C-alpha positions as protocol buffer text, in pm:
chain_id: "A"
residue {
  index: 1
  type: UNK
  ca { x: 1927 y: -9753 z: 4561 }
}
residue {
  index: 2
  type: UNK
  ca { x: 2126 y: -9430 z: 4554 }
}
residue {
  index: 3
  type: UNK
  ca { x: 2137 y: -9200 z: 4257 }
}
residue {
  index: 4
  type: UNK
  ca { x: 2477 y: -9193 z: 4089 }
}
residue {
  index: 5
  type: UNK
  ca { x: 2643 y: -8852 z: 4113 }
}
residue {
  index: 6
  type: UNK
  ca { x: 2787 y: -8734 z: 3782 }
}
residue {
  index: 7
  type: UNK
  ca { x: 2961 y: -8417 z: 3669 }
}
residue {
  index: 8
  type: UNK
  ca { x: 2619 y: -8280 z: 3578 }
}
residue {
  index: 9
  type: UNK
  ca { x: 2454 y: -8352 z: 3914 }
}
residue {
  index: 10
  type: UNK
  ca { x: 2376 y: -8021 z: 4088 }
}
residue {
  index: 11
  type: UNK
  ca { x: 2489 y: -8063 z: 4448 }
}
residue {
  index: 12
  type: UNK
  ca { x: 2696 y: -7761 z: 4561 }
}
residue {
  index: 13
  type: UNK
  ca { x: 2528 y: -7457 z: 4714 }
}
residue {
  index: 14
  type: UNK
  ca { x: 2646 y: -7113 z: 4614 }
}
residue {
  index: 15
  type: UNK
  ca { x: 2851 y: -7066 z: 4931 }
}
residue {
  index: 16
  type: UNK
  ca { x: 3027 y: -7399 z: 4887 }
}
residue {
  index: 17
  type: UNK
  ca { x: 3084 y: -7335 z: 4516 }
}
residue {
  index: 18
  type: UNK
  ca { x: 3228 y: -6989 z: 4587 }
}
residue {
  index: 19
  type: UNK
  ca { x: 3476 y: -7137 z: 4838 }
}
residue {
  index: 20
  type: UNK
  ca { x: 3572 y: -7419 z: 4602 }
}
residue {
  index: 21
  type: UNK
  ca { x: 3641 y: -7177 z: 4318 }
}
residue {
  index: 22
  type: UNK
  ca { x: 3797 y: -6901 z: 4528 }
}
residue {
  index: 23
  type: UNK
  ca { x: 3549 y: -6632 z: 4425 }
}
residue {
  index: 24
  type: UNK
  ca { x: 3291 y: -6426 z: 4612 }
}
residue {
  index: 25
  type: UNK
  ca { x: 2928 y: -6539 z: 4591 }
}
residue {
  index: 26
  type: UNK
  ca { x: 2838 y: -6204 z: 4436 }
}
residue {
  index: 27
  type: UNK
  ca { x: 3084 y: -6281 z: 4154 }
}
residue {
  index: 28
  type: UNK
  ca { x: 2903 y: -6609 z: 4088 }
}
residue {
  index: 29
  type: UNK
  ca { x: 2573 y: -6419 z: 4068 }
}
residue {
  index: 30
  type: UNK
  ca { x: 2731 y: -6175 z: 3821 }
}
residue {
  index: 31
  type: UNK
  ca { x: 2865 y: -6462 z: 3608 }
}
residue {
  index: 32
  type: UNK
  ca { x: 2516 y: -6612 z: 3603 }
}
residue {
  index: 33
  type: UNK
  ca { x: 2360 y: -6281 z: 3491 }
}
residue {
  index: 34
  type: UNK
  ca { x: 2630 y: -6255 z: 3222 }
}
residue {
  index: 35
  type: UNK
  ca { x: 2537 y: -6604 z: 3097 }
}
residue {
  index: 36
  type: UNK
  ca { x: 2875 y: -6760 z: 3177 }
}
residue {
  index: 37
  type: UNK
  ca { x: 2728 y: -7029 z: 3402 }
}
residue {
  index: 38
  type: UNK
  ca { x: 2372 y: -7154 z: 3457 }
}
residue {
  index: 39
  type: UNK
  ca { x: 2334 y: -7327 z: 3793 }
}
residue {
  index: 40
  type: UNK
  ca { x: 2024 y: -7535 z: 3859 }
}
residue {
  index: 41
  type: UNK
  ca { x: 1758 y: -7384 z: 4084 }
}
residue {
  index: 42
  type: UNK
  ca { x: 1583 y: -7572 z: 4364 }
}
residue {
  index: 43
  type: UNK
  ca { x: 1210 y: -7543 z: 4429 }
}
residue {
  index: 44
  type: UNK
  ca { x: 1306 y: -7279 z: 4687 }
}
residue {
  index: 45
  type: UNK
  ca { x: 1498 y: -7089 z: 4413 }
}
residue {
  index: 46
  type: UNK
  ca { x: 1842 y: -7165 z: 4561 }
}
residue {
  index: 47
  type: UNK
  ca { x: 2128 y: -7214 z: 4320 }
}
residue {
  index: 48
  type: UNK
  ca { x: 2296 y: -7554 z: 4299 }
}
residue {
  index: 49
  type: UNK
  ca { x: 2619 y: -7598 z: 4105 }
}
residue {
  index: 50
  type: UNK
  ca { x: 2740 y: -7920 z: 3945 }
}
residue {
  index: 51
  type: UNK
  ca { x: 3098 y: -8041 z: 3925 }
}
residue {
  index: 52
  type: UNK
  ca { x: 3100 y: -7929 z: 3560 }
}
residue {
  index: 53
  type: UNK
  ca { x: 2986 y: -7580 z: 3670 }
}
residue {
  index: 54
  type: UNK
  ca { x: 3272 y: -7571 z: 3924 }
}
residue {
  index: 55
  type: UNK
  ca { x: 3524 y: -7671 z: 3656 }
}
residue {
  index: 56
  type: UNK
  ca { x: 3392 y: -7398 z: 3427 }
}
residue {
  index: 57
  type: UNK
  ca { x: 3410 y: -7137 z: 3703 }
}
residue {
  index: 58
  type: UNK
  ca { x: 3769 y: -7234 z: 3780 }
}
residue {
  index: 59
  type: UNK
  ca { x: 3857 y: -7194 z: 3411 }
}
residue {
  index: 60
  type: UNK
  ca { x: 3690 y: -6851 z: 3404 }
}
residue {
  index: 61
  type: UNK
  ca { x: 3880 y: -6746 z: 3718 }
}
residue {
  index: 62
  type: UNK
  ca { x: 4211 y: -6860 z: 3570 }
}
residue {
  index: 63
  type: UNK
  ca { x: 4149 y: -6686 z: 3239 }
}
residue {
  index: 64
  type: UNK
  ca { x: 4039 y: -6359 z: 3397 }
}
residue {
  index: 65
  type: UNK
  ca { x: 4250 y: -6333 z: 3712 }
}
residue {
  index: 66
  type: UNK
  ca { x: 4565 y: -6525 z: 3626 }
}
residue {
  index: 67
  type: UNK
  ca { x: 4585 y: -6450 z: 3253 }
}
residue {
  index: 68
  type: UNK
  ca { x: 4427 y: -6104 z: 3256 }
}
residue {
  index: 69
  type: UNK
  ca { x: 4160 y: -6187 z: 2999 }
}
residue {
  index: 70
  type: UNK
  ca { x: 3828 y: -5999 z: 2990 }
}
residue {
  index: 71
  type: UNK
  ca { x: 3505 y: -6187 z: 3065 }
}
residue {
  index: 72
  type: UNK
  ca { x: 3410 y: -6155 z: 2698 }
}
residue {
  index: 73
  type: UNK
  ca { x: 3743 y: -6306 z: 2598 }
}
residue {
  index: 74
  type: UNK
  ca { x: 3709 y: -6584 z: 2855 }
}
residue {
  index: 75
  type: UNK
  ca { x: 3360 y: -6665 z: 2728 }
}
residue {
  index: 76
  type: UNK
  ca { x: 3486 y: -6679 z: 2368 }
}
residue {
  index: 77
  type: UNK
  ca { x: 3779 y: -6899 z: 2472 }
}
residue {
  index: 78
  type: UNK
  ca { x: 3550 y: -7143 z: 2655 }
}
residue {
  index: 79
  type: UNK
  ca { x: 3308 y: -7152 z: 2361 }
}
residue {
  index: 80
  type: UNK
  ca { x: 3595 y: -7231 z: 2121 }
}
residue {
  index: 81
  type: UNK
  ca { x: 3729 y: -7498 z: 2357 }
}
residue {
  index: 82
  type: UNK
  ca { x: 3383 y: -7657 z: 2365 }
}
residue {
  index: 83
  type: UNK
  ca { x: 3359 y: -7659 z: 1986 }
}
residue {
  index: 84
  type: UNK
  ca { x: 3708 y: -7807 z: 1962 }
}
residue {
  index: 85
  type: UNK
  ca { x: 3611 y: -8085 z: 2204 }
}
residue {
  index: 86
  type: UNK
  ca { x: 3302 y: -8162 z: 1993 }
}
residue {
  index: 87
  type: UNK
  ca { x: 3513 y: -8174 z: 1677 }
}
residue {
  index: 88
  type: UNK
  ca { x: 3768 y: -8403 z: 1841 }
}
residue {
  index: 89
  type: UNK
  ca { x: 3487 y: -8633 z: 1956 }
}
residue {
  index: 90
  type: UNK
  ca { x: 3343 y: -8639 z: 1604 }
}
residue {
  index: 91
  type: UNK
  ca { x: 3686 y: -8710 z: 1452 }
}
residue {
  index: 92
  type: UNK
  ca { x: 3734 y: -8997 z: 1697 }
}
residue {
  index: 93
  type: UNK
  ca { x: 3400 y: -9144 z: 1593 }
}
residue {
  index: 94
  type: UNK
  ca { x: 3491 y: -9107 z: 1225 }
}
residue {
  index: 95
  type: UNK
  ca { x: 3828 y: -9274 z: 1279 }
}
residue {
  index: 96
  type: UNK
  ca { x: 3658 y: -9562 z: 1458 }
}
residue {
  index: 97
  type: UNK
  ca { x: 3416 y: -9594 z: 1168 }
}
residue {
  index: 98
  type: UNK
  ca { x: 3705 y: -9604 z: 922 }
}
residue {
  index: 99
  type: UNK
  ca { x: 3905 y: -9855 z: 1126 }
}
residue {
  index: 100
  type: UNK
  ca { x: 3601 y: -10070 z: 1192 }
}
residue {
  index: 101
  type: UNK
  ca { x: 3532 y: -10110 z: 822 }
}
residue {
  index: 102
  type: UNK
  ca { x: 3172 y: -10000 z: 861 }
}
residue {
  index: 103
  type: UNK
  ca { x: 3190 y: -9793 z: 546 }
}
residue {
  index: 104
  type: UNK
  ca { x: 3322 y: -9457 z: 445 }
}
residue {
  index: 105
  type: UNK
  ca { x: 3219 y: -9176 z: 681 }
}
residue {
  index: 106
  type: UNK
  ca { x: 3026 y: -8890 z: 526 }
}
residue {
  index: 107
  type: UNK
  ca { x: 3299 y: -8633 z: 599 }
}
residue {
  index: 108
  type: UNK
  ca { x: 3522 y: -8791 z: 335 }
}
residue {
  index: 109
  type: UNK
  ca { x: 3255 y: -8714 z: 72 }
}
residue {
  index: 110
  type: UNK
  ca { x: 3318 y: -8339 z: 93 }
}
residue {
  index: 111
  type: UNK
  ca { x: 3607 y: -8356 z: -154 }
}
residue {
  index: 112
  type: UNK
  ca { x: 3605 y: -8479 z: -515 }
}
residue {
  index: 113
  type: UNK
  ca { x: 3867 y: -8738 z: -420 }
}
residue {
  index: 114
  type: UNK
  ca { x: 3649 y: -8855 z: -131 }
}
residue {
  index: 115
  type: UNK
  ca { x: 3346 y: -8891 z: -357 }
}
residue {
  index: 116
  type: UNK
  ca { x: 3547 y: -9084 z: -613 }
}
residue {
  index: 117
  type: UNK
  ca { x: 3684 y: -9311 z: -341 }
}
residue {
  index: 118
  type: UNK
  ca { x: 3335 y: -9378 z: -205 }
}
residue {
  index: 119
  type: UNK
  ca { x: 3200 y: -9453 z: -553 }
}
residue {
  index: 120
  type: UNK
  ca { x: 3492 y: -9686 z: -626 }
}
residue {
  index: 121
  type: UNK
  ca { x: 3438 y: -9870 z: -296 }
}
residue {
  index: 122
  type: UNK
  ca { x: 3065 y: -9903 z: -363 }
}
residue {
  index: 123
  type: UNK
  ca { x: 3136 y: -10042 z: -712 }
}
residue {
  index: 124
  type: UNK
  ca { x: 3378 y: -10298 z: -567 }
}
residue {
  index: 125
  type: UNK
  ca { x: 3123 y: -10404 z: -305 }
}
residue {
  index: 126
  type: UNK
  ca { x: 2853 y: -10440 z: -572 }
}
residue {
  index: 127
  type: UNK
  ca { x: 3083 y: -10653 z: -792 }
}
residue {
  index: 128
  type: UNK
  ca { x: 3184 y: -10868 z: -496 }
}
residue {
  index: 129
  type: UNK
  ca { x: 2819 y: -10919 z: -400 }
}
residue {
  index: 130
  type: UNK
  ca { x: 2720 y: -11016 z: -757 }
}
residue {
  index: 131
  type: UNK
  ca { x: 3012 y: -11262 z: -782 }
}
residue {
  index: 132
  type: UNK
  ca { x: 2922 y: -11429 z: -453 }
}
């Protein structure tokens, strides 16, 4: 049975990755030293890039070459985009929890109104359970 290739599967050599992204291999080495990308290493110490690495390199190239951003700025932008994606994923999970009726998500408890709502809902559930 063949292993399924995902976005995280390291399968592109440095030369192939450089051509795919439109950058010189030396630039990829520099980005690695700067901590912008961390390709996997083979037992022979060759770099292998995943599809996710390629996507990240393309974003870095666009930010730096097409938009004139510094590498530091590009790194900050990518870090913020990653945090935003995590927050959106968390919000989606919280919305599903709310819509599924599986209780009040903990994020609502951060406000006095949220705490009061949770306490009111718990009181109603307790009364309903005692009346059943």
